[in-house]
XYZ file of C-alpha atoms in Angstrom:
493
model
C 0.315 -0.224 -0.390
C 1.329 3.609 -0.689
C 0.278 6.617 0.890
C -1.019 9.465 -0.544
C 1.844 12.375 -0.304
C 4.141 8.756 -2.262
C 1.630 9.137 -4.757
C 1.288 12.944 -5.634
C 6.007 12.375 -5.104
C 6.189 9.528 -7.739
C 3.529 11.822 -10.750
C 5.459 15.022 -9.406
C 8.306 12.578 -10.760
C 7.493 11.683 -13.944
C 8.401 15.087 -16.605
C 12.349 15.042 -14.690
C 13.066 18.554 -16.172
C 10.795 20.224 -14.327
C 11.033 18.404 -11.122
C 14.662 19.131 -11.163
C 13.644 22.876 -12.493
C 10.772 22.572 -8.817
C 14.003 21.080 -6.032
C 14.467 24.375 -5.201
C 11.271 25.179 -4.623
C 10.575 21.982 -2.530
C 10.669 21.509 1.278
C 13.785 19.957 2.117
C 11.198 17.340 4.592
C 10.492 16.143 0.805
C 13.496 15.288 0.037
C 13.541 11.524 1.719
C 10.531 10.216 -0.288
C 12.193 12.347 -3.727
C 14.655 9.740 -3.008
C 13.466 6.533 -2.113
C 10.523 7.103 -5.409
C 12.487 8.484 -7.856
C 15.639 5.282 -6.354
C 12.767 2.403 -7.080
C 11.403 4.391 -10.113
C 14.939 4.299 -11.890
C 14.139 8.277 -12.605
C 17.887 9.042 -13.077
C 18.281 12.601 -13.726
C 16.561 13.538 -10.279
C 17.878 10.769 -8.465
C 21.521 13.027 -9.524
C 20.814 16.519 -8.955
C 19.242 15.368 -5.276
C 22.073 14.113 -4.718
C 24.283 17.299 -5.999
C 21.505 19.416 -3.360
C 21.250 17.349 -0.956
C 20.109 19.171 1.744
C 21.506 17.406 4.950
C 24.739 16.039 6.729
C 23.707 12.559 5.415
C 22.586 10.295 2.789
C 22.720 7.474 4.325
C 21.288 3.861 1.670
C 19.702 1.613 5.444
C 17.386 4.962 6.134
C 15.672 5.925 2.673
C 15.981 2.846 1.227
C 13.981 1.003 3.864
C 10.144 -0.030 4.292
C 8.125 3.420 5.772
C 4.982 4.992 6.128
C 4.411 5.646 2.817
C 5.747 3.136 0.877
C 5.844 -0.850 2.212
C 8.820 -2.128 0.048
C 12.427 -2.211 1.157
C 14.464 -1.537 -1.289
C 17.679 -2.509 0.677
C 16.690 -6.259 0.889
C 16.860 -6.151 -3.361
C 19.535 -5.988 -5.901
C 19.731 -2.797 -6.267
C 19.099 -1.271 -9.898
C 22.794 -0.555 -12.274
C 21.077 3.325 -13.766
C 20.145 4.003 -10.124
C 24.083 3.404 -8.697
C 25.062 4.912 -11.528
C 23.047 8.263 -11.407
C 24.183 8.405 -7.235
C 27.674 8.128 -7.260
C 27.256 11.022 -11.228
C 25.686 13.142 -8.422
C 28.156 13.106 -5.995
C 30.377 13.871 -8.978
C 28.993 17.232 -9.673
C 28.233 18.473 -6.169
C 32.471 17.691 -5.641
C 32.932 19.368 -8.972
C 30.371 23.157 -8.584
C 31.980 26.138 -7.526
C 31.118 27.248 -4.161
C 28.579 30.146 -4.834
C 28.998 33.650 -4.448
C 27.934 36.343 -2.131
C 26.019 37.188 -5.174
C 25.178 34.137 -6.851
C 21.315 32.582 -6.371
C 21.847 30.839 -2.690
C 22.337 26.606 -2.279
C 22.943 26.551 0.016
C 21.813 23.830 1.570
C 23.905 21.810 -1.617
C 27.040 22.113 1.076
C 24.916 20.702 3.562
C 25.900 16.851 2.444
C 28.700 15.506 4.506
C 28.455 11.494 4.075
C 26.803 9.357 2.067
C 26.676 5.922 3.891
C 26.126 3.689 0.751
C 27.202 0.528 3.432
C 23.929 -2.624 3.856
C 23.148 -3.168 -0.045
C 22.361 -6.663 -0.216
C 24.873 -8.902 -0.923
C 23.401 -12.849 -1.677
C 26.504 -14.305 -3.778
C 23.918 -15.446 -6.421
C 24.663 -14.123 -10.334
C 22.571 -11.150 -11.295
C 21.347 -10.049 -13.977
C 22.924 -7.195 -16.663
C 19.992 -4.249 -14.593
C 21.179 -4.441 -11.033
C 24.660 -4.376 -8.509
C 26.894 -6.366 -6.739
C 28.200 -5.927 -3.144
C 31.304 -5.440 -5.073
C 29.943 -3.734 -8.774
C 28.879 -0.335 -6.464
C 32.991 -0.423 -4.606
C 34.519 -0.951 -8.057
C 32.322 2.062 -8.448
C 33.222 3.811 -5.673
C 36.356 3.374 -5.914
C 36.963 4.221 -9.581
C 34.994 7.842 -8.542
C 37.724 8.258 -5.965
C 40.509 8.210 -8.094
C 39.527 9.641 -10.527
C 38.804 13.115 -8.647
C 42.426 12.558 -7.184
C 43.864 12.048 -10.892
C 41.368 15.334 -12.428
C 42.680 17.344 -9.573
C 40.422 20.614 -9.133
C 37.649 21.735 -11.823
C 36.970 24.661 -10.546
C 39.388 27.682 -9.878
C 37.968 28.853 -6.170
C 37.077 27.122 -2.722
C 37.917 23.785 -2.653
C 34.626 21.557 -2.666
C 34.188 20.373 0.774
C 35.266 17.146 1.428
C 32.501 13.984 1.807
C 32.820 11.040 3.669
C 31.880 7.937 1.578
C 30.732 4.955 3.894
C 31.124 1.360 2.393
C 31.175 -2.873 3.360
C 34.046 -3.845 0.782
C 34.916 -6.599 -1.004
C 38.413 -7.323 -2.226
C 40.462 -10.555 -3.170
C 43.736 -10.716 -5.452
C 42.292 -9.803 -8.152
C 40.931 -7.306 -7.199
C 43.849 -6.095 -4.281
C 45.462 -2.959 -6.464
C 42.636 -1.450 -7.308
C 41.377 -0.540 -4.094
C 44.283 -0.428 -1.887
C 45.067 2.661 -5.250
C 41.669 3.387 -4.492
C 41.888 3.568 -0.691
C 45.210 5.732 -1.259
C 43.199 8.396 -3.366
C 40.880 9.358 -1.047
C 43.095 10.411 1.247
C 43.174 14.136 1.659
C 40.629 14.373 -1.038
C 37.193 15.969 -0.845
C 36.260 12.356 -1.883
C 37.197 9.938 0.881
C 37.082 6.967 1.213
C 35.344 4.849 4.734
C 35.065 1.015 4.542
C 32.992 0.020 7.683
C 32.705 -3.761 6.935
C 35.526 -5.180 4.886
C 35.658 -8.716 3.772
C 38.876 -10.933 2.006
C 38.712 -13.688 0.183
C 41.927 -15.395 -0.512
C 43.986 -12.742 0.111
C 48.121 -13.291 1.200
C 48.849 -11.760 4.224
C 51.555 -8.668 3.212
C 48.307 -7.580 1.287
C 45.478 -7.874 3.760
C 47.752 -6.499 6.278
C 48.922 -3.537 3.626
C 45.653 -3.396 3.010
C 44.827 -2.588 7.170
C 46.535 -0.162 7.248
C 44.630 2.059 4.466
C 41.513 1.460 6.789
C 39.654 4.596 9.066
C 39.585 3.062 13.013
C 37.038 5.065 13.623
C 35.167 3.650 10.765
C 35.507 0.164 10.108
C 33.088 -2.382 12.245
C 33.828 -5.852 11.201
C 36.914 -8.219 9.458
C 36.193 -10.334 7.878
C 38.730 -13.249 6.396
C 37.893 -16.330 4.353
C 39.551 -18.489 2.662
C 43.103 -17.505 3.645
C 44.214 -20.344 5.808
C 45.957 -17.976 7.992
C 47.255 -20.742 10.460
C 48.463 -19.251 13.452
C 51.933 -18.196 12.124
C 49.646 -15.804 9.823
C 47.641 -14.627 12.148
C 49.756 -13.352 15.196
C 51.411 -11.095 12.246
C 47.401 -10.108 10.764
C 45.718 -9.570 14.157
C 47.847 -6.818 15.709
C 46.657 -5.090 12.633
C 43.406 -5.414 13.475
C 42.889 -4.730 17.397
C 43.947 -1.620 16.394
C 40.803 -0.995 15.478
C 39.465 0.196 18.792
C 35.534 0.046 17.736
C 35.150 -3.418 15.865
C 32.094 -4.680 17.359
C 32.705 -8.303 14.212
C 35.721 -10.820 13.996
C 35.596 -13.205 11.538
C 38.425 -15.073 10.955
C 38.722 -18.861 9.337
C 41.100 -21.910 9.660
C 43.258 -21.134 12.394
C 45.574 -23.583 13.987
C 49.012 -24.559 14.071
C 49.639 -28.063 13.322
C 47.889 -30.762 16.160
C 50.635 -33.658 14.846
C 53.357 -31.765 15.496
C 52.762 -28.544 18.121
C 55.891 -26.388 18.517
C 57.397 -24.723 21.156
C 56.965 -21.188 18.017
C 53.123 -22.161 17.232
C 52.727 -21.874 20.942
C 54.197 -18.662 21.684
C 51.832 -17.873 18.238
C 48.834 -18.616 19.859
C 50.138 -16.686 23.543
C 49.964 -13.649 20.915
C 47.134 -14.144 19.724
C 45.627 -14.549 22.506
C 47.099 -10.970 23.744
C 45.714 -9.643 20.960
C 42.348 -10.249 21.162
C 42.322 -9.665 24.719
C 43.033 -5.439 23.289
C 39.410 -5.241 22.239
C 36.649 -2.903 23.628
C 33.681 -3.403 21.336
C 33.480 -6.995 19.591
C 30.334 -8.270 19.772
C 31.020 -11.323 17.153
C 32.913 -13.867 17.069
C 33.401 -16.516 14.999
C 36.299 -18.700 14.202
C 34.973 -21.160 12.247
C 37.177 -24.226 10.790
C 39.673 -23.275 13.850
C 40.906 -26.497 16.077
C 40.098 -25.354 19.491
C 39.854 -28.032 20.973
C 40.416 -28.014 25.598
C 41.328 -24.131 24.036
C 38.013 -22.256 24.459
C 38.357 -21.114 27.677
C 41.864 -18.928 26.785
C 40.790 -18.009 23.782
C 37.387 -16.279 25.400
C 38.719 -15.272 28.556
C 40.955 -13.006 27.194
C 37.885 -10.316 25.550
C 37.809 -7.584 27.636
C 33.750 -7.335 26.890
C 31.242 -10.422 26.758
C 29.917 -11.094 23.377
C 26.770 -11.631 21.400
C 27.130 -13.786 18.797
C 29.405 -16.767 18.022
C 30.196 -19.364 15.990
C 32.420 -21.524 16.612
C 31.927 -24.444 13.414
C 33.029 -27.292 13.087
C 36.102 -26.219 16.278
C 36.522 -29.820 16.844
C 35.023 -28.617 20.480
C 35.168 -31.018 23.526
C 32.845 -31.379 26.157
C 34.888 -28.812 29.124
C 35.024 -27.050 25.574
C 30.987 -26.388 26.047
C 30.754 -26.678 29.546
C 33.768 -23.326 30.361
C 31.807 -21.340 27.536
C 27.886 -22.537 30.013
C 29.649 -21.514 32.939
C 30.932 -18.084 30.769
C 29.954 -14.357 31.215
C 29.571 -14.861 27.825
C 25.804 -17.666 28.243
C 23.776 -15.080 28.909
C 24.614 -11.934 25.871
C 24.388 -14.529 23.392
C 21.928 -13.959 20.470
C 23.436 -16.157 17.662
C 24.772 -18.925 18.717
C 26.688 -21.185 15.564
C 28.364 -24.532 17.481
C 27.269 -26.864 13.407
C 30.034 -29.428 12.669
C 30.351 -30.926 16.137
C 29.127 -34.257 16.921
C 26.906 -33.496 19.420
C 25.684 -36.387 20.098
C 27.701 -38.175 23.029
C 29.650 -36.749 25.763
C 29.706 -33.311 24.389
C 25.625 -34.127 24.370
C 24.962 -32.820 28.528
C 27.082 -29.664 27.949
C 25.325 -28.645 25.092
C 22.196 -28.546 27.791
C 24.165 -26.928 29.627
C 24.680 -24.568 27.395
C 21.546 -24.133 25.890
C 19.274 -22.745 29.077
C 22.224 -20.954 30.039
C 21.368 -19.323 26.984
C 17.836 -19.432 26.593
C 16.898 -16.452 27.628
C 18.725 -14.141 25.446
C 18.603 -16.512 22.115
C 17.048 -15.671 19.035
C 19.403 -17.278 15.823
C 20.711 -21.210 17.120
C 22.687 -22.804 14.332
C 23.450 -27.123 14.772
C 24.329 -27.978 10.997
C 25.767 -31.462 10.712
C 25.556 -31.969 14.924
C 25.141 -35.858 15.106
C 21.421 -35.382 16.142
C 18.873 -38.055 16.329
C 15.538 -38.513 17.479
C 17.495 -39.721 20.632
C 19.266 -36.451 21.291
C 16.540 -34.229 19.526
C 13.940 -35.050 22.647
C 16.436 -35.338 24.854
C 16.727 -31.245 24.072
C 13.836 -30.059 23.147
C 12.645 -29.591 27.073
C 15.526 -26.954 27.026
C 15.393 -25.884 23.568
C 11.442 -24.730 24.323
C 12.652 -22.867 27.033
C 13.848 -20.206 24.172
C 11.526 -17.996 23.799
C 12.536 -15.449 21.587
C 14.237 -17.780 19.297
C 13.770 -17.152 16.049
C 15.924 -19.369 13.571
C 16.870 -23.074 14.393
C 19.553 -24.965 11.520
C 19.416 -28.213 11.722
C 20.577 -29.025 8.735
C 22.702 -32.685 8.270
C 21.289 -33.978 11.117
C 19.772 -37.823 11.031
C 16.005 -36.887 12.518
C 13.045 -38.675 10.778
C 9.863 -38.151 10.457
C 9.107 -38.786 14.355
C 11.119 -36.234 15.126
C 10.223 -33.484 13.364
C 6.581 -33.889 13.872
C 7.798 -33.731 18.063
C 10.080 -30.519 16.936
C 7.006 -28.810 15.297
C 3.954 -29.844 17.518
C 6.396 -28.902 20.730
C 7.453 -25.478 18.391
C 4.027 -24.257 19.252
C 5.397 -22.061 22.771
C 8.132 -20.236 20.642
C 6.025 -17.203 19.344
C 8.520 -15.712 17.622
C 10.041 -18.744 15.615
C 9.819 -17.601 11.691
C 12.476 -20.010 10.226
C 13.391 -24.449 10.440
C 15.531 -25.117 8.159
C 15.285 -28.962 9.000
C 17.435 -32.235 7.309
C 15.732 -34.228 4.354
C 14.306 -36.749 7.255
C 16.096 -40.028 6.882
C 12.514 -41.745 6.219
C 13.254 -40.728 3.178
C 16.611 -42.654 2.228
C 17.402 -46.158 1.585
C 19.387 -47.952 2.889
C 21.410 -46.027 5.078
C 23.625 -47.057 7.080
C 23.186 -45.963 11.246
C 24.114 -43.588 12.072
C 24.770 -42.620 8.799
C 27.806 -39.747 8.449
C 26.927 -36.223 7.991
C 28.805 -36.765 4.373
C 25.946 -39.331 2.826
C 22.972 -36.942 4.595
C 24.687 -34.476 2.134
C 24.987 -36.382 -1.151
C 22.966 -39.568 -0.849
C 19.993 -38.918 -3.330
C 16.682 -39.131 -0.809
C 12.711 -40.836 -2.720
C 11.492 -37.428 -3.694
C 7.399 -38.488 -4.005
C 7.811 -39.980 0.344
C 9.731 -36.320 0.634
C 7.092 -34.720 -0.722
C 4.784 -36.568 1.124
C 6.385 -35.125 4.184
C 6.973 -32.172 2.967
C 2.479 -31.296 2.290
C 1.891 -33.048 6.795
C 4.656 -31.210 8.325
C 2.958 -27.787 6.117
C -0.443 -29.270 7.050
C 0.382 -29.581 10.885
C 1.481 -26.306 10.819
C -2.101 -24.934 9.262
C -3.382 -27.430 12.308
C -1.648 -24.550 14.658
C -2.035 -21.278 13.338
C 1.488 -21.069 12.439
C 1.137 -21.058 8.447
C 3.806 -17.886 8.511
C 5.791 -20.183 9.983
C 8.888 -21.243 7.438
C 9.880 -25.020 7.700
C 12.551 -25.064 5.059
C 15.461 -27.509 4.343
C 16.528 -24.543 1.849
C 20.443 -23.856 3.157
C 21.251 -21.339 0.188
C 18.341 -19.019 0.837
C 19.558 -16.192 2.760
C 17.991 -16.553 5.846
C 20.307 -17.199 8.567
C 20.675 -13.679 9.816
C 23.312 -10.999 10.156
C 24.632 -10.223 14.071
C 23.939 -6.300 13.239
C 20.584 -7.206 12.113
C 19.763 -9.909 14.848
C-alpha cells in the first residue's frame, strides 16, 4: 500500500526536467521520499540532482531505502539498479565539481550540507545477478573508480575547494581486486571524496596484502573484519592480528582456519597462540566472534577469557569442540548474552550432549538464532533436548540441516515448538525415512550427498505444512533450503 503523499511524489517525478527545476522550491522534508521514489523508479536525472543538492548532512541508503510509512517496499532487500546507483555516483561527482557560490549568486546553501554518503547495507547474496542490477562488488568498484578519478583529475574549477564528503561502503576484496582497491583507498587520503570502509571482507588474500589493506583503513569507521579462505594458521594470524587490534571500535571479527599443526606441536606455535590471545584482549567493543574451521579443542577457555566484554554472537562451526569447551562456555559471562550461536559441525550426540544442553539452558533468555547443522543429532538427542530448547522463547531461527532426524522427530519438534511465538524459520534435514539403505548412524557426508525418494519427501512436506496450518502457524517457514539467505547477520538481529 502507498500513501497519497507517495503517489503524488511519483506523479511529480514523471516529468524529470520539470521536477529538477522544482527541487529548489520544495520543502526539504520531501527529499527523503523523493530519493526513494526516484531510486525505485529509476528516475536517474532527478536522482542525480537530488544528490547534487542534498540538504542534509547525511544521505544514508539504510535510512532512505527501507520500508517506510509511505511505502512498504524495502529496497535494501533487493539488488540495487545499475542505473540508479550510477546516477547517485554522478550526482556526487557533480557536487564535488560545482564551484562554491559567491555572495552574489542565487542561494544554494543546502548544497553545502552533505558530509556523509552512507552506501552500506546493500544486498550481497552471492547469486548471479541480471545485467540491470549491481552486486556489492560492482558498487564498491564504481565508488573506487570515482575516488581515483577525483584524485587524478584534481580541482575541476578554480576557487574554494569543495567541502569533503565521506563515502561509507562495505568492501569485498580478493587477489584480483586488491591492487585496484588499494589505489582507491590511497587516492581518497586528502581528497574531497574520502572512502571509509565499514565492513571489510577479504577472500584468499595473501598475508602481506591483508596487512597493507588494513593499514589504509580508517580506525574510526571499521565495524567488521571478515577474513575468508586465507588459511592463515597461527603464524599468519600472529602477523595480522595486531593490525586488526588497532581498530578499537571493531564489533565483529570473523576468522577461519586458525590452527597450527596438531600432529607436531611446536614452541613457536604455542608462542603464536599466546600472542594471538594477548592481542584479542585489546578489543573493547567486540560483540561477534567467528572462528569457523579452527582447531580449538580444549582451548576455548583460553580464547574467550581474554575478551574484555561478553559476546552476543559466537560462531564455532567445525572447531572440534570437547565437552570441557562447552561446559566452560555455559559457565562463562558470554552465555547469558548470546543472541546468535553456531555450533555446526561439532558432534553433539555423545558426551557433548549434556554440556550442550547446559549451554542452551544458560543462553535461553537471550538466544535468537541457533545453528546446529551437521551435529549428529538423532531423534533421541533431539527429544532429550526439546524441554530446554523450547525455553528459548525468543528464538527466531533454528538450523538443523544435515542431522539424522526422522519424520517422527520432526513432528515432535514442530508440536513442541508451538510455545516459541517468535520462531519464524526452521531449516530442517531431509528425514532419514526418505533415504534408501542408510548406514546407521549415517555420516553427515552421506546425508548431504545421498539421493532421497522425492515422492516420500513430497508427502513429508505436505504433512508438515498441514501441521503448521492446523496449529495456526502458517507464517513459520519450515524448509530444507540452506542457501536461501535465511540465516540472519548479527547486525540485523
